[in-house]
Amino acid sequence: MASEAKDSIGLLNPSTRQTTMDARLRFGILVVVVLASVGLLYWQVPNTALILAFLALTSSAAAMFYFVRPQTSPVDEGLAESADWVVTRLIADQSDMGLAVTDRAGRLVCANELFTKWFNGPAVPPDLPLQSGGNELLATAGRNAWRDGRGYAEGLKRGVAEYAAKVLRTGQGDEYLMWQFKPEIRADILDDTVRMVGGAVGRALSEAGVLATVIGGEGRIRASNPVFALRATGSSDANISGRNFINFLRADDKGTIFFEREGRHGTPVRMFHVPLDREQEKGPALILLIDDDGGMFERGKALEQVESMLSLLPLGLALTDRDGRFLFLNKAFTRTAGIPEGEKPLYPGDLMIRDDKSAVADAVRRYASGPPMSGDLAVRLRSGGDDPVALGMAGVRGLGDAAVLLSIKDNSEETKLKSQVAQATKMQAVGQLAGGVAHDFNNILTAIIGHCDLMLLRHAPGDSDYDDIQQVRNNSNRAAGLTRQLLAFSRQQTLRPQVLQLPDVVADVSNLLKRLLDDNIELEVKHGRNLGLVRADPGQLEQVIINLGVNARDAINARGNGSGKISVTTRMVSPSDVRALKSEILPVGDYTALIVEDTGNGIPPQLIGKIFEPFFTTKDVGKGTGLGLSTVYGIVKQSGGYIFADSEPGKGATFSIYFPVHKMSEEEQAQSSEPLKAAAKKELWGSGHILLVEDEDMVRAVAERALTRQGYTVVTASDGEEGLAHLSAQSDSGEGIFDMIVSDVVMPNMDGPAMAREVRVLHPDMPILFMSGYAEEQLRKSIDLDNVAFLPKPFSVAQIAEAVGEILTEDDKNKPKN
């Protein structure tokens, strides 16, 4: 193993081999110099003792030069200083994942044996032999890793195998990518069978006299057990991998199969062909052979030998007769089917629930008669709950009473993974729909709220219309709150994250939460020690706690007695705690946890997977919007956290939220140490010249009237092209340029960011204010422009005036004074 690792590392790191060669060359030159010096001394000083002393001295110097000097080049400091590549490779080979390391130039630095085995040698990610656009997914994950430190790719298919990849940026200088591959929903049954036949199971079959080999779809041998190699070549140690399987066998006129090496007088064999991929007509297969003795032995002896063979396999296998009665069950079959020890069922249908019994019986009778064929059936076991299992069936002939070979596979985990993928896909689609609806609705609410503000400026309190207008405005703000919840679920709301201590937020909101709870519900707040800082929007965190508290209150009231307890706990979660959780979703790291527990009715198992969906509620009609928990989910995910729900019916529910601990930068530490300044009163009046670009007529009209009333001169445009035309005309007329641009983001023809880039070429210092119903964080990633401000929709007349005033005031301060 060490030599193999050393050779592999040498191939991937030729500098190591080159350095060794340079050291040997220097040593050879030194030896020549020593010999020449000895000859010269002998010629000049014919003194043997002096020559020997000089020779010993120079030999010692040469030895020190050769052995003290390092023989291998240092490994790149980005991986590890003075790392031993052989030891690194040996450690990597112990992993159950395929590992590879590439540098910034995309070159392969190192890969373990599992990676080279899965992808046919030291291939370089993302150029792997994958199907269905897998390399495009890997390339995207690699770019995300260079940018964000990590990336993910799922559904990478290669043949019957399917992998998930995780890419990490690593090294002291973040100069390398670590690619981690592990099998996903479907395991590579071909690789598993190759390891089985070439390992202990193959040797056990050899001891039972069963010849076993695995062939690929092209008919070449992938692995074989020792007794097959002995019969095929005469040596049990012969390596026959890669050779054509059919070349070792021949058949006579009667169809009797012999080994080619043994000639016509050899012992005939009976062959069993087990396909490993039923979707391929000529796919990989497991071939089992037993001695046939020319067909002269009794059928009972053949069946006995087959049963002996099946009992050694770790697969769940059984044999039935033509009537469907069990003849044989191996231990793996009884274990997977949940059959109690010592009990032997009569029919396969006895293991199934009532609805599946007739289907299994009909299938067994169908495979027992007619030509040999194979297939599978999804059934539910009596002892396995609602999760289906795959019951494979194959017709067998020539084994006496045995007519059908049954195999059973517990695919509950596969079904669970598929349902999780379907749920995640559905949640993503619903989130996109909710975000789009909320964005369009925000434009309508902006117009409604803006016109209400303009009308209120013309009416004083006490007027007959004042209260009606105020009522319309209040209801519009309630509708805006609903759109914010939809945006929170779809993770498209604008957050104002701050670095804060979670207990401070809990303390601020606990008094409000107490007023929302009934008198007979106890609220308990507990805080752990050494809690790390988190980076989140405090207002949104308060919304999370309130929503979870109200949800817990309703769950307690649903019990009937109305009394109960709600616990809000914060605690530190270390990497070792994360490992103990054994969660496949939560990455290992430092977290600050917020845990909300209640003593309510709990959540039924069939509903717990739906609680975070929008508009899903178990409350009576008119008593809930179904957006409470979906809002919590969206806020937590957009803040970079993780949320889990655990419940046992009748024993309450627990919601655990994990926020990554935030490491403060020097700039953040300096800002936190500065004293807080009193907020200055915002001035709404101004005299600037503004270009307003908005494609929605109603929003454009409200914004224009709002700014005009505050003293600004406003020129409007319906898209980016018209806005650039106004800007060009203003410059050509000699009237000067606009003081700032207020623009929507998403517009037809030319959107806001494209227009802003054109403006920055001609006027690099012009202030720009973007209006949008989408999240500011999302827009900043797509806009990629500096010195731009954002105003979320819906906004009021005062809010747009304040935003414009602040930007123009700040711009005046930054302009150089004459």
PDB file of N, CA and C in Angstrom, residues 3 19 126 152 203 222 225 266 285 300 302 325 352 357 401 490 498 506 547 560 562 584 693 710 767 815 818:
ATOM      1  N   SER A   3       3.943   1.600  -1.092  1.00  0.00           N
ATOM      2  CA  SER A   3       4.623   1.786  -2.369  1.00  0.00           C
ATOM      3  C   SER A   3       3.672   2.326  -3.407  1.00  0.00           C
ATOM      4  N   THR A  19      13.884  16.223  -7.465  1.00  0.00           N
ATOM      5  CA  THR A  19      14.780  16.635  -6.391  1.00  0.00           C
ATOM      6  C   THR A  19      15.689  15.483  -5.977  1.00  0.00           C
ATOM      7  N   PRO A 126     -13.569  19.725 -12.820  1.00  0.00           N
ATOM      8  CA  PRO A 126     -14.857  19.066 -13.045  1.00  0.00           C
ATOM      9  C   PRO A 126     -14.957  18.266 -14.339  1.00  0.00           C
ATOM     10  N   TYR A 152     -21.770  22.896  -3.456  1.00  0.00           N
ATOM     11  CA  TYR A 152     -22.408  21.592  -3.416  1.00  0.00           C
ATOM     12  C   TYR A 152     -22.963  21.234  -4.795  1.00  0.00           C
ATOM     13  N   ARG A 203     -14.362 -15.859  -1.476  1.00  0.00           N
ATOM     14  CA  ARG A 203     -13.617 -16.999  -0.917  1.00  0.00           C
ATOM     15  C   ARG A 203     -14.560 -18.009  -0.259  1.00  0.00           C
ATOM     16  N   ARG A 222     -14.640  -8.289 -14.440  1.00  0.00           N
ATOM     17  CA  ARG A 222     -14.264  -7.255 -13.468  1.00  0.00           C
ATOM     18  C   ARG A 222     -13.663  -7.869 -12.206  1.00  0.00           C
ATOM     19  N   ASN A 225     -13.730 -15.125  -8.142  1.00  0.00           N
ATOM     20  CA  ASN A 225     -13.204 -15.766  -6.941  1.00  0.00           C
ATOM     21  C   ASN A 225     -12.123 -16.790  -7.317  1.00  0.00           C
ATOM     22  N   GLY A 266     -13.737 -32.401 -19.743  1.00  0.00           N
ATOM     23  CA  GLY A 266     -13.879 -31.671 -18.503  1.00  0.00           C
ATOM     24  C   GLY A 266     -15.261 -31.817 -17.900  1.00  0.00           C
ATOM     25  N   ALA A 285     -23.281  -8.035 -14.936  1.00  0.00           N
ATOM     26  CA  ALA A 285     -23.982  -9.189 -14.363  1.00  0.00           C
ATOM     27  C   ALA A 285     -23.065  -9.960 -13.434  1.00  0.00           C
ATOM     28  N   GLY A 300     -32.343 -32.919  -6.613  1.00  0.00           N
ATOM     29  CA  GLY A 300     -32.307 -32.512  -5.216  1.00  0.00           C
ATOM     30  C   GLY A 300     -30.930 -32.051  -4.787  1.00  0.00           C
ATOM     31  N   ALA A 302     -28.720 -30.635  -6.775  1.00  0.00           N
ATOM     32  CA  ALA A 302     -28.508 -29.318  -7.368  1.00  0.00           C
ATOM     33  C   ALA A 302     -29.168 -28.241  -6.521  1.00  0.00           C
ATOM     34  N   ARG A 325     -45.133 -21.583  -2.642  1.00  0.00           N
ATOM     35  CA  ARG A 325     -44.732 -21.924  -1.277  1.00  0.00           C
ATOM     36  C   ARG A 325     -43.222 -21.766  -1.120  1.00  0.00           C
ATOM     37  N   MET A 352     -46.718  -9.754   3.647  1.00  0.00           N
ATOM     38  CA  MET A 352     -47.172  -8.460   3.163  1.00  0.00           C
ATOM     39  C   MET A 352     -48.454  -8.026   3.870  1.00  0.00           C
ATOM     40  N   LYS A 357     -51.177  -8.715  -0.820  1.00  0.00           N
ATOM     41  CA  LYS A 357     -51.061 -10.180  -0.859  1.00  0.00           C
ATOM     42  C   LYS A 357     -51.404 -10.749  -2.224  1.00  0.00           C
ATOM     43  N   ASP A 401     -38.044 -28.642  -7.659  1.00  0.00           N
ATOM     44  CA  ASP A 401     -39.263 -27.947  -7.269  1.00  0.00           C
ATOM     45  C   ASP A 401     -39.122 -26.431  -7.299  1.00  0.00           C
ATOM     46  N   SER A 490     -39.781  33.134   0.995  1.00  0.00           N
ATOM     47  CA  SER A 490     -39.005  32.923  -0.229  1.00  0.00           C
ATOM     48  C   SER A 490     -37.592  33.465  -0.123  1.00  0.00           C
ATOM     49  N   GLN A 498     -27.251  42.767  11.967  1.00  0.00           N
ATOM     50  CA  GLN A 498     -26.338  43.362  12.929  1.00  0.00           C
ATOM     51  C   GLN A 498     -25.645  42.245  13.706  1.00  0.00           C
ATOM     52  N   VAL A 506     -33.753  38.034  22.967  1.00  0.00           N
ATOM     53  CA  VAL A 506     -34.763  37.281  23.709  1.00  0.00           C
ATOM     54  C   VAL A 506     -35.288  38.112  24.875  1.00  0.00           C
ATOM     55  N   ASN A 547     -43.490  34.445  16.630  1.00  0.00           N
ATOM     56  CA  ASN A 547     -44.256  33.451  15.865  1.00  0.00           C
ATOM     57  C   ASN A 547     -44.195  32.079  16.517  1.00  0.00           C
ATOM     58  N   GLY A 560     -57.074  21.569  25.621  1.00  0.00           N
ATOM     59  CA  GLY A 560     -58.356  21.610  26.329  1.00  0.00           C
ATOM     60  C   GLY A 560     -58.261  22.242  27.697  1.00  0.00           C
ATOM     61  N   GLY A 562     -55.825  24.220  28.757  1.00  0.00           N
ATOM     62  CA  GLY A 562     -55.327  25.585  28.633  1.00  0.00           C
ATOM     63  C   GLY A 562     -54.100  25.902  29.445  1.00  0.00           C
ATOM     64  N   GLU A 584     -27.135  15.124   8.903  1.00  0.00           N
ATOM     65  CA  GLU A 584     -26.552  15.224   7.574  1.00  0.00           C
ATOM     66  C   GLU A 584     -26.729  16.616   6.989  1.00  0.00           C
ATOM     67  N   VAL A 693     -36.971  56.861 -12.982  1.00  0.00           N
ATOM     68  CA  VAL A 693     -37.164  55.816 -13.990  1.00  0.00           C
ATOM     69  C   VAL A 693     -37.964  54.682 -13.348  1.00  0.00           C
ATOM     70  N   GLN A 710     -42.025  68.012  -2.341  1.00  0.00           N
ATOM     71  CA  GLN A 710     -40.933  68.341  -1.417  1.00  0.00           C
ATOM     72  C   GLN A 710     -39.939  69.330  -2.017  1.00  0.00           C
ATOM     73  N   PRO A 767     -25.143  59.962  -7.893  1.00  0.00           N
ATOM     74  CA  PRO A 767     -25.831  59.062  -6.940  1.00  0.00           C
ATOM     75  C   PRO A 767     -27.002  58.345  -7.608  1.00  0.00           C
ATOM     76  N   LYS A 815     -18.587  66.356  -2.009  1.00  0.00           N
ATOM     77  CA  LYS A 815     -18.082  67.140  -3.124  1.00  0.00           C
ATOM     78  C   LYS A 815     -16.993  68.093  -2.651  1.00  0.00           C
ATOM     79  N   ASN A 818     -14.813  74.689  -3.349  1.00  0.00           N
ATOM     80  CA  ASN A 818     -13.931  75.608  -4.063  1.00  0.00           C
ATOM     81  C   ASN A 818     -13.296  76.582  -3.072  1.00  0.00           C
TER      82      ASN A 818
END
